[in-house]
Tab-separated table of C-alpha atoms and ligand atoms in Angstrom:
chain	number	residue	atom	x	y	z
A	15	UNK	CA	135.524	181.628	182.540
A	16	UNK	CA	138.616	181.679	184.755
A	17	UNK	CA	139.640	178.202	183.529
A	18	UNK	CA	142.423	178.033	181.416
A	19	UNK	CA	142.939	175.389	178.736
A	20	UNK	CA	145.636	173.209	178.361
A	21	UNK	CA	145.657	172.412	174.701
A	22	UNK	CA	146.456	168.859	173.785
A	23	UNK	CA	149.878	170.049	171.627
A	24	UNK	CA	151.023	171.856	174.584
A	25	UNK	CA	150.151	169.177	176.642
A	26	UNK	CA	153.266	166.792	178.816
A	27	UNK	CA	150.839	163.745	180.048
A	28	UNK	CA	153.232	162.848	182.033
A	29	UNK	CA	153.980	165.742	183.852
A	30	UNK	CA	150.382	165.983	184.094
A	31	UNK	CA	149.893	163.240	186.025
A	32	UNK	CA	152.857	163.967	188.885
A	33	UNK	CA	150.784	167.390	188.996
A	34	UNK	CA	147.235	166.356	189.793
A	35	UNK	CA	148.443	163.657	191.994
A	36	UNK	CA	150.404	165.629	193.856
A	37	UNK	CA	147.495	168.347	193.479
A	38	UNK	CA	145.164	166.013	194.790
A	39	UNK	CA	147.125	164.954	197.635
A	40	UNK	CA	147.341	168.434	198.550
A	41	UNK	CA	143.826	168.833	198.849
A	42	UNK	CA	142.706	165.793	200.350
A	43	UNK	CA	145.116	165.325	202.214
A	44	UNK	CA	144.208	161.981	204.573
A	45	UNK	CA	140.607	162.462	203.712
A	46	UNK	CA	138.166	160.144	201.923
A	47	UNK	CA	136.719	160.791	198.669
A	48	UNK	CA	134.134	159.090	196.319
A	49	UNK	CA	133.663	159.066	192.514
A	50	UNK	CA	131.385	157.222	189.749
A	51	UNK	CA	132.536	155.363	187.394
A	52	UNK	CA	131.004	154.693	184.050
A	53	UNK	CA	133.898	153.565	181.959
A	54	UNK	CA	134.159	156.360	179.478
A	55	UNK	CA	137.710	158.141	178.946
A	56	UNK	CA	137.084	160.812	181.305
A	57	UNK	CA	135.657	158.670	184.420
A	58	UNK	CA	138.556	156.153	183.823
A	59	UNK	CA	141.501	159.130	184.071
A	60	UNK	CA	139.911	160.647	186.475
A	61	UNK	CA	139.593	157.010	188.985
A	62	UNK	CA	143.070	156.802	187.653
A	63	UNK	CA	144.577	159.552	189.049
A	64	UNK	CA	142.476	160.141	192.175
A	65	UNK	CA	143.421	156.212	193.144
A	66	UNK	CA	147.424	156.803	192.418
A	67	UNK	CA	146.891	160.104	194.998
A	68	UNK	CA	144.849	158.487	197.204
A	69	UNK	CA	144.967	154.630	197.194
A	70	UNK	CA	142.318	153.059	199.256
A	71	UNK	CA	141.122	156.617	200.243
A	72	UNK	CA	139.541	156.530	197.102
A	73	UNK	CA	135.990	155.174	196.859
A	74	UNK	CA	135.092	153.984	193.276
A	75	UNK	CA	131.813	152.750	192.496
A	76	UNK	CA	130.057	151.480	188.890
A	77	UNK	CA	126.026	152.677	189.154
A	78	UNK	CA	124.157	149.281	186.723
A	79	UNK	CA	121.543	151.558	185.455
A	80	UNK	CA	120.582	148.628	183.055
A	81	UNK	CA	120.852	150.696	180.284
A	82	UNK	CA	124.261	150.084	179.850
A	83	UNK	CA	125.563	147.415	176.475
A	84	UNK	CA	126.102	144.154	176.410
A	85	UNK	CA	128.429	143.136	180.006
A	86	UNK	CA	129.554	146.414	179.925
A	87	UNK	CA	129.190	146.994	184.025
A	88	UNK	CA	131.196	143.494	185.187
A	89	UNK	CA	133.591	144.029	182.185
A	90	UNK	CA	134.343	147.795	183.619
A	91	UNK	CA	134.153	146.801	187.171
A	92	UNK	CA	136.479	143.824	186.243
A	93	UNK	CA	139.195	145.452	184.418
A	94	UNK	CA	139.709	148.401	186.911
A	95	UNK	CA	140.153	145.583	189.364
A	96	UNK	CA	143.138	144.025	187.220
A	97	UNK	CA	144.543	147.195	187.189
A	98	UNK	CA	144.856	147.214	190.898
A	99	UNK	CA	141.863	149.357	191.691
A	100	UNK	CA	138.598	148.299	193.689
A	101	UNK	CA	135.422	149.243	192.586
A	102	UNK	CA	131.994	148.422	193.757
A	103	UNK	CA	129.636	147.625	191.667
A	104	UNK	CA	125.800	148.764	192.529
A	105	UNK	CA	122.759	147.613	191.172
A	106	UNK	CA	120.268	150.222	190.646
A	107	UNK	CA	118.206	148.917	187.883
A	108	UNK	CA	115.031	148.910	189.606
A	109	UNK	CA	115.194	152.383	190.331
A	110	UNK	CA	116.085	153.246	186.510
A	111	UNK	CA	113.534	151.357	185.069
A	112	UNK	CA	111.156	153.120	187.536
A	113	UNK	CA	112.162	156.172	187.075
A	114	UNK	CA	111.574	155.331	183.450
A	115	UNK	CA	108.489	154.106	183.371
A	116	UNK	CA	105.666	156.270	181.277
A	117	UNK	CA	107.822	158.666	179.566
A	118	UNK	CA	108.370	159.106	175.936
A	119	UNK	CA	109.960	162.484	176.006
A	120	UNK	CA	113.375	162.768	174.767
A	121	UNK	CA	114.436	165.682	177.530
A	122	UNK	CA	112.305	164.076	180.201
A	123	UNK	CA	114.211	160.965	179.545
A	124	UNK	CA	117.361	162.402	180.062
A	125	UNK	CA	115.948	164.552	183.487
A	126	UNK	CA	115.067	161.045	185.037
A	127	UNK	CA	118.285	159.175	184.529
A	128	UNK	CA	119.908	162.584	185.724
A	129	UNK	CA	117.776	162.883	188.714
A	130	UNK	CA	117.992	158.887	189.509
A	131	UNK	CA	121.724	159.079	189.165
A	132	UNK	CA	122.444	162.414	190.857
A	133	UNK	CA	119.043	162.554	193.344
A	134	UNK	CA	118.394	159.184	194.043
A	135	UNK	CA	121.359	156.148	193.852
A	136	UNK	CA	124.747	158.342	193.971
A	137	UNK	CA	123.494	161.067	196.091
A	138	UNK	CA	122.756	158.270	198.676
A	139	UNK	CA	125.864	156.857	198.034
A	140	UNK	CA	127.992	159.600	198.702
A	141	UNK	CA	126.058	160.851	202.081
A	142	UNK	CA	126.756	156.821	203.354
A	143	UNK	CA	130.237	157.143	202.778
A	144	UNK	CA	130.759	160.510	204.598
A	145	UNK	CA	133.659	161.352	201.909
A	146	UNK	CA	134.491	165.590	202.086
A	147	UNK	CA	135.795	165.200	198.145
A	148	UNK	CA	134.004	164.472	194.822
A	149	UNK	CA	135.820	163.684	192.015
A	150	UNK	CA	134.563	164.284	188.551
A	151	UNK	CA	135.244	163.958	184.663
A	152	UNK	CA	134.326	167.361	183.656
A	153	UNK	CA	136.236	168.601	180.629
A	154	UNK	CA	136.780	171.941	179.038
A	155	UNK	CA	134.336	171.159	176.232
A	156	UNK	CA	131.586	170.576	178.848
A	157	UNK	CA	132.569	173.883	180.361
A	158	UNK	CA	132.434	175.690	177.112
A	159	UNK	CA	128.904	174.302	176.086
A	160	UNK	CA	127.297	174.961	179.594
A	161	UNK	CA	128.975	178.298	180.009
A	162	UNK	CA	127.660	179.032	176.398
A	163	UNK	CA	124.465	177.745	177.668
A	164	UNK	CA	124.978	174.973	174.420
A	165	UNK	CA	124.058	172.514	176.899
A	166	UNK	CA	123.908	171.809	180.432
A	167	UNK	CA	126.301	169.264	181.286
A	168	UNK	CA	125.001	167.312	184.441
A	169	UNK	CA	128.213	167.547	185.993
A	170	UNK	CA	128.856	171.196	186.237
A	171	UNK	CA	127.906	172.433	189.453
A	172	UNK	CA	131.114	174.962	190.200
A	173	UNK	CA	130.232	176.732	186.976
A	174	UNK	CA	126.622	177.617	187.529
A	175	UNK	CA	127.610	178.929	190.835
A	176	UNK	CA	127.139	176.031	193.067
A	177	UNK	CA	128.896	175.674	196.311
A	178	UNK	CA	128.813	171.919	196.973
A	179	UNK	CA	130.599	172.201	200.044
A	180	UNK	CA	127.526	174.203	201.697
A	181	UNK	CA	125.129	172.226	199.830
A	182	UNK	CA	125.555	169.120	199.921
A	183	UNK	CA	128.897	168.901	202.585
A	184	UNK	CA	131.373	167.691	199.496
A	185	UNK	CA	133.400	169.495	197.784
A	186	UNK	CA	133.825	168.624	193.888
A	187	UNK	CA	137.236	168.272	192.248
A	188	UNK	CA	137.551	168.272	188.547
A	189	UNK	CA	141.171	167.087	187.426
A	190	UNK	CA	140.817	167.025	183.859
A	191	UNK	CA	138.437	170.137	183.972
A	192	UNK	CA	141.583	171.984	181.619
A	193	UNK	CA	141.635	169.515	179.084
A	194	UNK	CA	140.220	168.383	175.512
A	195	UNK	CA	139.046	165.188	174.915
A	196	UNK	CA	141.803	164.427	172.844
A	197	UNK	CA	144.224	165.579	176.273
A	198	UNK	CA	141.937	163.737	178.248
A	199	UNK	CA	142.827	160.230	175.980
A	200	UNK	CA	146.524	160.818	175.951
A	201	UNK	CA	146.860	161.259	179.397
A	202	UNK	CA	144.759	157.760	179.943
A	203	UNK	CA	147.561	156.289	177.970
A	204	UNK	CA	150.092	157.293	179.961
A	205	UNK	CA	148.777	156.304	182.885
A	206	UNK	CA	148.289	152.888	181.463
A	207	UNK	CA	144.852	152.576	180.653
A	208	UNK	CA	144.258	149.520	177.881
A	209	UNK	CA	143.667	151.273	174.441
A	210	UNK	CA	139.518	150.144	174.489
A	211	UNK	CA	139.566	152.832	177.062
A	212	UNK	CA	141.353	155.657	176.312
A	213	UNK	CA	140.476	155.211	172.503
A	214	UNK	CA	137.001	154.632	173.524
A	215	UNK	CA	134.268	155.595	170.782
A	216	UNK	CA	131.414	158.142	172.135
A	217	UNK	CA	128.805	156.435	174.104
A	218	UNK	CA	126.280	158.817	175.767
A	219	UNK	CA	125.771	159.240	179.268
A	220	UNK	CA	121.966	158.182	179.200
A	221	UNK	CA	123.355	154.795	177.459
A	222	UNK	CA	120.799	153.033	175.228
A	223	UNK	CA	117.923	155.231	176.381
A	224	UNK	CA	119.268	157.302	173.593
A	225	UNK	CA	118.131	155.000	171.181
A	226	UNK	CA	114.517	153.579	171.672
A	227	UNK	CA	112.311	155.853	170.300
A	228	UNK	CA	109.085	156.104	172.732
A	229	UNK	CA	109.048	154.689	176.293
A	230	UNK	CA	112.061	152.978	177.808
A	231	UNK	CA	111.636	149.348	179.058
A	232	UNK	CA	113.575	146.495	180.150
A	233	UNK	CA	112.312	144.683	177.267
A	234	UNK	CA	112.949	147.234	174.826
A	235	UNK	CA	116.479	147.670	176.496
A	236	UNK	CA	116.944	143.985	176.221
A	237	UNK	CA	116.366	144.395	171.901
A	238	UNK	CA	118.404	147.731	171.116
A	239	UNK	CA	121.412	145.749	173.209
A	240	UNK	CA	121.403	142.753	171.243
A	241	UNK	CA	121.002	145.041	167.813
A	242	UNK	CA	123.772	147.008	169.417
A	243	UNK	CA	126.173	144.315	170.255
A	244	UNK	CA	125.897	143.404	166.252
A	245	UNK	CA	126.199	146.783	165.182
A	246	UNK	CA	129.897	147.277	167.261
A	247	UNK	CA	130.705	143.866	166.562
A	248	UNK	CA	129.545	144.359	162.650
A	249	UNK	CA	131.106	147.977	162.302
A	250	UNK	CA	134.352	148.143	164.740
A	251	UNK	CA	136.848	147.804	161.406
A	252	UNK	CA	134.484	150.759	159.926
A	253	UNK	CA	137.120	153.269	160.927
A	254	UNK	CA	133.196	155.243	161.494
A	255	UNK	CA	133.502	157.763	164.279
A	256	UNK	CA	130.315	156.484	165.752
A	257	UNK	CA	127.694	153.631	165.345
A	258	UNK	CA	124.729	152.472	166.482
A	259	UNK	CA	121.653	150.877	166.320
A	260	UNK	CA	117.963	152.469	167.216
A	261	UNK	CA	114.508	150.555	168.210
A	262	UNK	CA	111.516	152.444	166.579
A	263	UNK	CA	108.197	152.592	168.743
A	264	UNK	CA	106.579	151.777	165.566
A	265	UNK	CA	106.111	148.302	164.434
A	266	UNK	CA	105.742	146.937	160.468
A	267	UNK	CA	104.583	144.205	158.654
A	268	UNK	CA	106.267	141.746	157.911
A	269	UNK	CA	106.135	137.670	157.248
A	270	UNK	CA	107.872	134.771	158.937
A	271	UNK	CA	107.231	131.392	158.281
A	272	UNK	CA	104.365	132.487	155.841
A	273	UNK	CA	102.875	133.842	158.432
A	274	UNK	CA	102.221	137.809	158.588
A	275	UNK	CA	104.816	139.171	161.396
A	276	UNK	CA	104.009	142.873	162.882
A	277	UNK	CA	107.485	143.072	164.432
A	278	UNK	CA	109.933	145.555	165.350
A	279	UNK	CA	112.301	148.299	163.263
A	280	UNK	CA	115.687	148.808	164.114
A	281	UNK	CA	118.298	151.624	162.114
A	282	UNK	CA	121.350	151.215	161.903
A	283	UNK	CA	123.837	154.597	162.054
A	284	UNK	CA	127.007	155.055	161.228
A	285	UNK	CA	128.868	158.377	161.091
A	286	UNK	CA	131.968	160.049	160.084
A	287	UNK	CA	133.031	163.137	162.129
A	288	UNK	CA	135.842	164.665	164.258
A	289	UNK	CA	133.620	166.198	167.083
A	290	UNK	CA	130.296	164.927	166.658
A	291	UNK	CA	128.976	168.735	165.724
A	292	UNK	CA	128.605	168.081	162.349
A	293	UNK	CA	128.433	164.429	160.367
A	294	UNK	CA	128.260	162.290	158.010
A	295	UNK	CA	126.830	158.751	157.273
A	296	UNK	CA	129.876	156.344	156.057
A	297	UNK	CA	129.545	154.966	152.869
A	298	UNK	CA	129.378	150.943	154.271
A	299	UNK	CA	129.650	148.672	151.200
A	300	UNK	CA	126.220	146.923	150.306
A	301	UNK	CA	127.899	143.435	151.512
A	302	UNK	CA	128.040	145.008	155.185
A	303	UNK	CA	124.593	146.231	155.320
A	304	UNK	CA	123.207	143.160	153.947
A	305	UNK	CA	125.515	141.013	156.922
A	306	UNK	CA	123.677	143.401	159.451
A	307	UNK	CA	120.456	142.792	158.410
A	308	UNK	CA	120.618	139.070	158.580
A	309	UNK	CA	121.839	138.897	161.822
A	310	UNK	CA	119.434	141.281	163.002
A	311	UNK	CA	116.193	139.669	162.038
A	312	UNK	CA	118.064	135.904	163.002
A	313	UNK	CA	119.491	137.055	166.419
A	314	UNK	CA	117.320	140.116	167.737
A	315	UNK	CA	113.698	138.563	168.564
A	316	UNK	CA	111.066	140.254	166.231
A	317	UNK	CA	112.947	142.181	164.293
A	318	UNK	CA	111.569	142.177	160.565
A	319	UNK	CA	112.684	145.308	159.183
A	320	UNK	CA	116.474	146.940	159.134
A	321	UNK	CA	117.068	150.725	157.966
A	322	UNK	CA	120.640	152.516	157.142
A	323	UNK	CA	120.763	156.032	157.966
A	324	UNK	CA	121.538	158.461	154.711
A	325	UNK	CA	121.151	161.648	156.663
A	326	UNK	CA	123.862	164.272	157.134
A	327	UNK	CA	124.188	166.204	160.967
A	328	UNK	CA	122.694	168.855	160.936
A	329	UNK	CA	119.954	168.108	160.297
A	330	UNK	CA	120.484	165.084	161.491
A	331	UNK	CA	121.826	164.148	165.227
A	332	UNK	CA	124.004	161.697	165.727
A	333	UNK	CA	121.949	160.081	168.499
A	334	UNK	CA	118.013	159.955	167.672
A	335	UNK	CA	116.738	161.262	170.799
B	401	LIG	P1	124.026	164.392	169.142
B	401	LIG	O1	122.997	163.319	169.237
B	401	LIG	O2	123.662	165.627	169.923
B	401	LIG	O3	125.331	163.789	169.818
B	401	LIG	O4	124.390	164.730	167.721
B	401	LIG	C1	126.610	164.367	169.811
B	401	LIG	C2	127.551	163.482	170.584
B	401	LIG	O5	127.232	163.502	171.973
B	401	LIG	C3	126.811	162.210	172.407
B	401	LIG	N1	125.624	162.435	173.250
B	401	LIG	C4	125.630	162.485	174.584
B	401	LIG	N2	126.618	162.323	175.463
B	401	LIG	N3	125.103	162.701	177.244
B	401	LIG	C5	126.345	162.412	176.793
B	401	LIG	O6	127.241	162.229	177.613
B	401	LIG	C6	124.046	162.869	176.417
B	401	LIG	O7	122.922	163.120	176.856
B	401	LIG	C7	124.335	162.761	175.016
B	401	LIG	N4	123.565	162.881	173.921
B	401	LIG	C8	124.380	162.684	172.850
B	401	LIG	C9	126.515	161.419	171.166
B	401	LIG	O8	126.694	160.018	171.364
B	401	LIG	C10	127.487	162.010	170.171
B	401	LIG	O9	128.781	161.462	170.300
């Protein structure tokens, strides 16, 4: 790997920033380029610092998948826009949910959002827009796992050996490709990013499809985001690396106005870790669960039974599917 890593003790964010921007500037010179957004640390630097290069050369937009939590796409799409930079929100939800429809595998799951993203709404994006540059949020972690063939990041093309340029007529630039996550964070403070970003908690790229167990519907998307709202709303003083709450395809017994109830099962996780390999459920006082469970089965439709998670990663993942 001829990458090399800036490590985040060795890191100046500030003199970080004047370099890509000036880097990019270089490269793109009066071009045009396009990039996703999605909200997570490494899409926000990146928007960041290819808008202060580029201005409105720069074409941002926020994919709605409709997997995303609770107003998280206007929220995004709003706050990016305070900060001076335009974004265009496009809704794609049909094509997600289609994409969706029939599968219960885990991996084929993640292939169709991949696909529909890449393939289908940003792919068709980018061609419209006739931009020459890509920017993307690639880190050094996701060049050590695909390079170690951990896992194959969706957004490393340059590091399997794909030209984009003769591909697809793009060419991909990856400004924060030498840093760590924790890098990646620092320099979003610096370049003024609120904290909710750049101290963001880990929220996969396949969103709440991560967490219902069997096929993926609106429906089911509209339950695990209510039971998800509750869980962040519930668990953001935790101190908890990571929480979340799952749907189970299975559904229980139970009884609601003495009547018998065959409803839904949602777990609740909650994890301590430092980078997500390994983990280990937080020790929530009994008064917590007991709050989440009441507000799931009064404020997520059909809900009659609530689970905490006691099991350690590995075996464990932190995300279900
Ligand atoms: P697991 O479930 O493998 O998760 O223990 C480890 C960390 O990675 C996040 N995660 C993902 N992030 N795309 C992502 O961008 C994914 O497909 C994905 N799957 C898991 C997970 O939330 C946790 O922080």
């Amino acid at each position: 790997m001829d990458i090399r890593e800036i490590r985040t003790e060795d890191l100046n964010p500030e003199q970080f920033i004047n370099e890509q921007v000036a880097k990019i500037k270089a490269e793109v010179g009066d071009g045009l380029a396009i990039n996703a957004l999605s909200g997570g640390v490494d899409s926000s630097v990146v928007t960041m610092l290819a808008h202060r290069a580029l201005g409105k050369r720069l074409i941002t937009v926020f994919v709605e998948n409709g997997i995303m939590r609770e107003g998280e796409p206007r929220h995004i799409v709003g706050l990016f826009r305070s900060l001076g930079v335009p974004v265009r929100l496009v809704d794609a939800r049909k094509e997600f949910f289609s994409a969706l429809k029939g599968i219960t595998d885990p991996e084929e799951k993640r292939e169709a959002i991949t696909q529909t993203f890449y393939k289908t709404v940003f792919g068709r994006l980018v061609k419209k827009s006739r931009a020459q540059y890509l920017f993307q949020g690639t880190n050094y972690t996701d060049v050590e796992e695909t390079v170690a063939g951990i896992k194959r990041q969706h957004n490393i093309l340059g590091q399997l050996g794909i030209d984009t340029r003769k591909r697809y007529g793009y060419k991909v630039i990856e400004p924060v490709i030498q840093l760590r996550k924790t890098g990646v964070r620092s320099v979003g403070k610096a370049l003024g990013l609120p904290e909710e970003i750049y101290n963001r908690p880990p929220f996969p790229g396949p969103a709440l499809t991560t967490r219902v167990i069997g096929e993926v519907t609106p429906d089911k998307i509209k339950l695990v985001r209510k039971a998800t709202t509750i869980v962040e709303q519930e668990l953001a003083s935790s101190g908890a690396f990571q929480y979340l709450a799952i749907l189970h395809n299975d559904r229980v017994t139970g009884i609601r106005k003495n009547r018998r109830d065959f409803g839904h099962q949602i777990e609740v996780r909650c994890w301590e870790s430092t980078d997500a390999v390994t983990g280990t459920p937080t020790r929530l006082p009994y008064e917590t669960l007991e709050r989440l469970a009441g507000r799931m089965v009064s404020e997520v439709p059909g809900v009659v039974s609530v689970t905490y998670n006691i099991t350690k990663k590995p075996p464990s993942t932190i995300e279900p599917i």
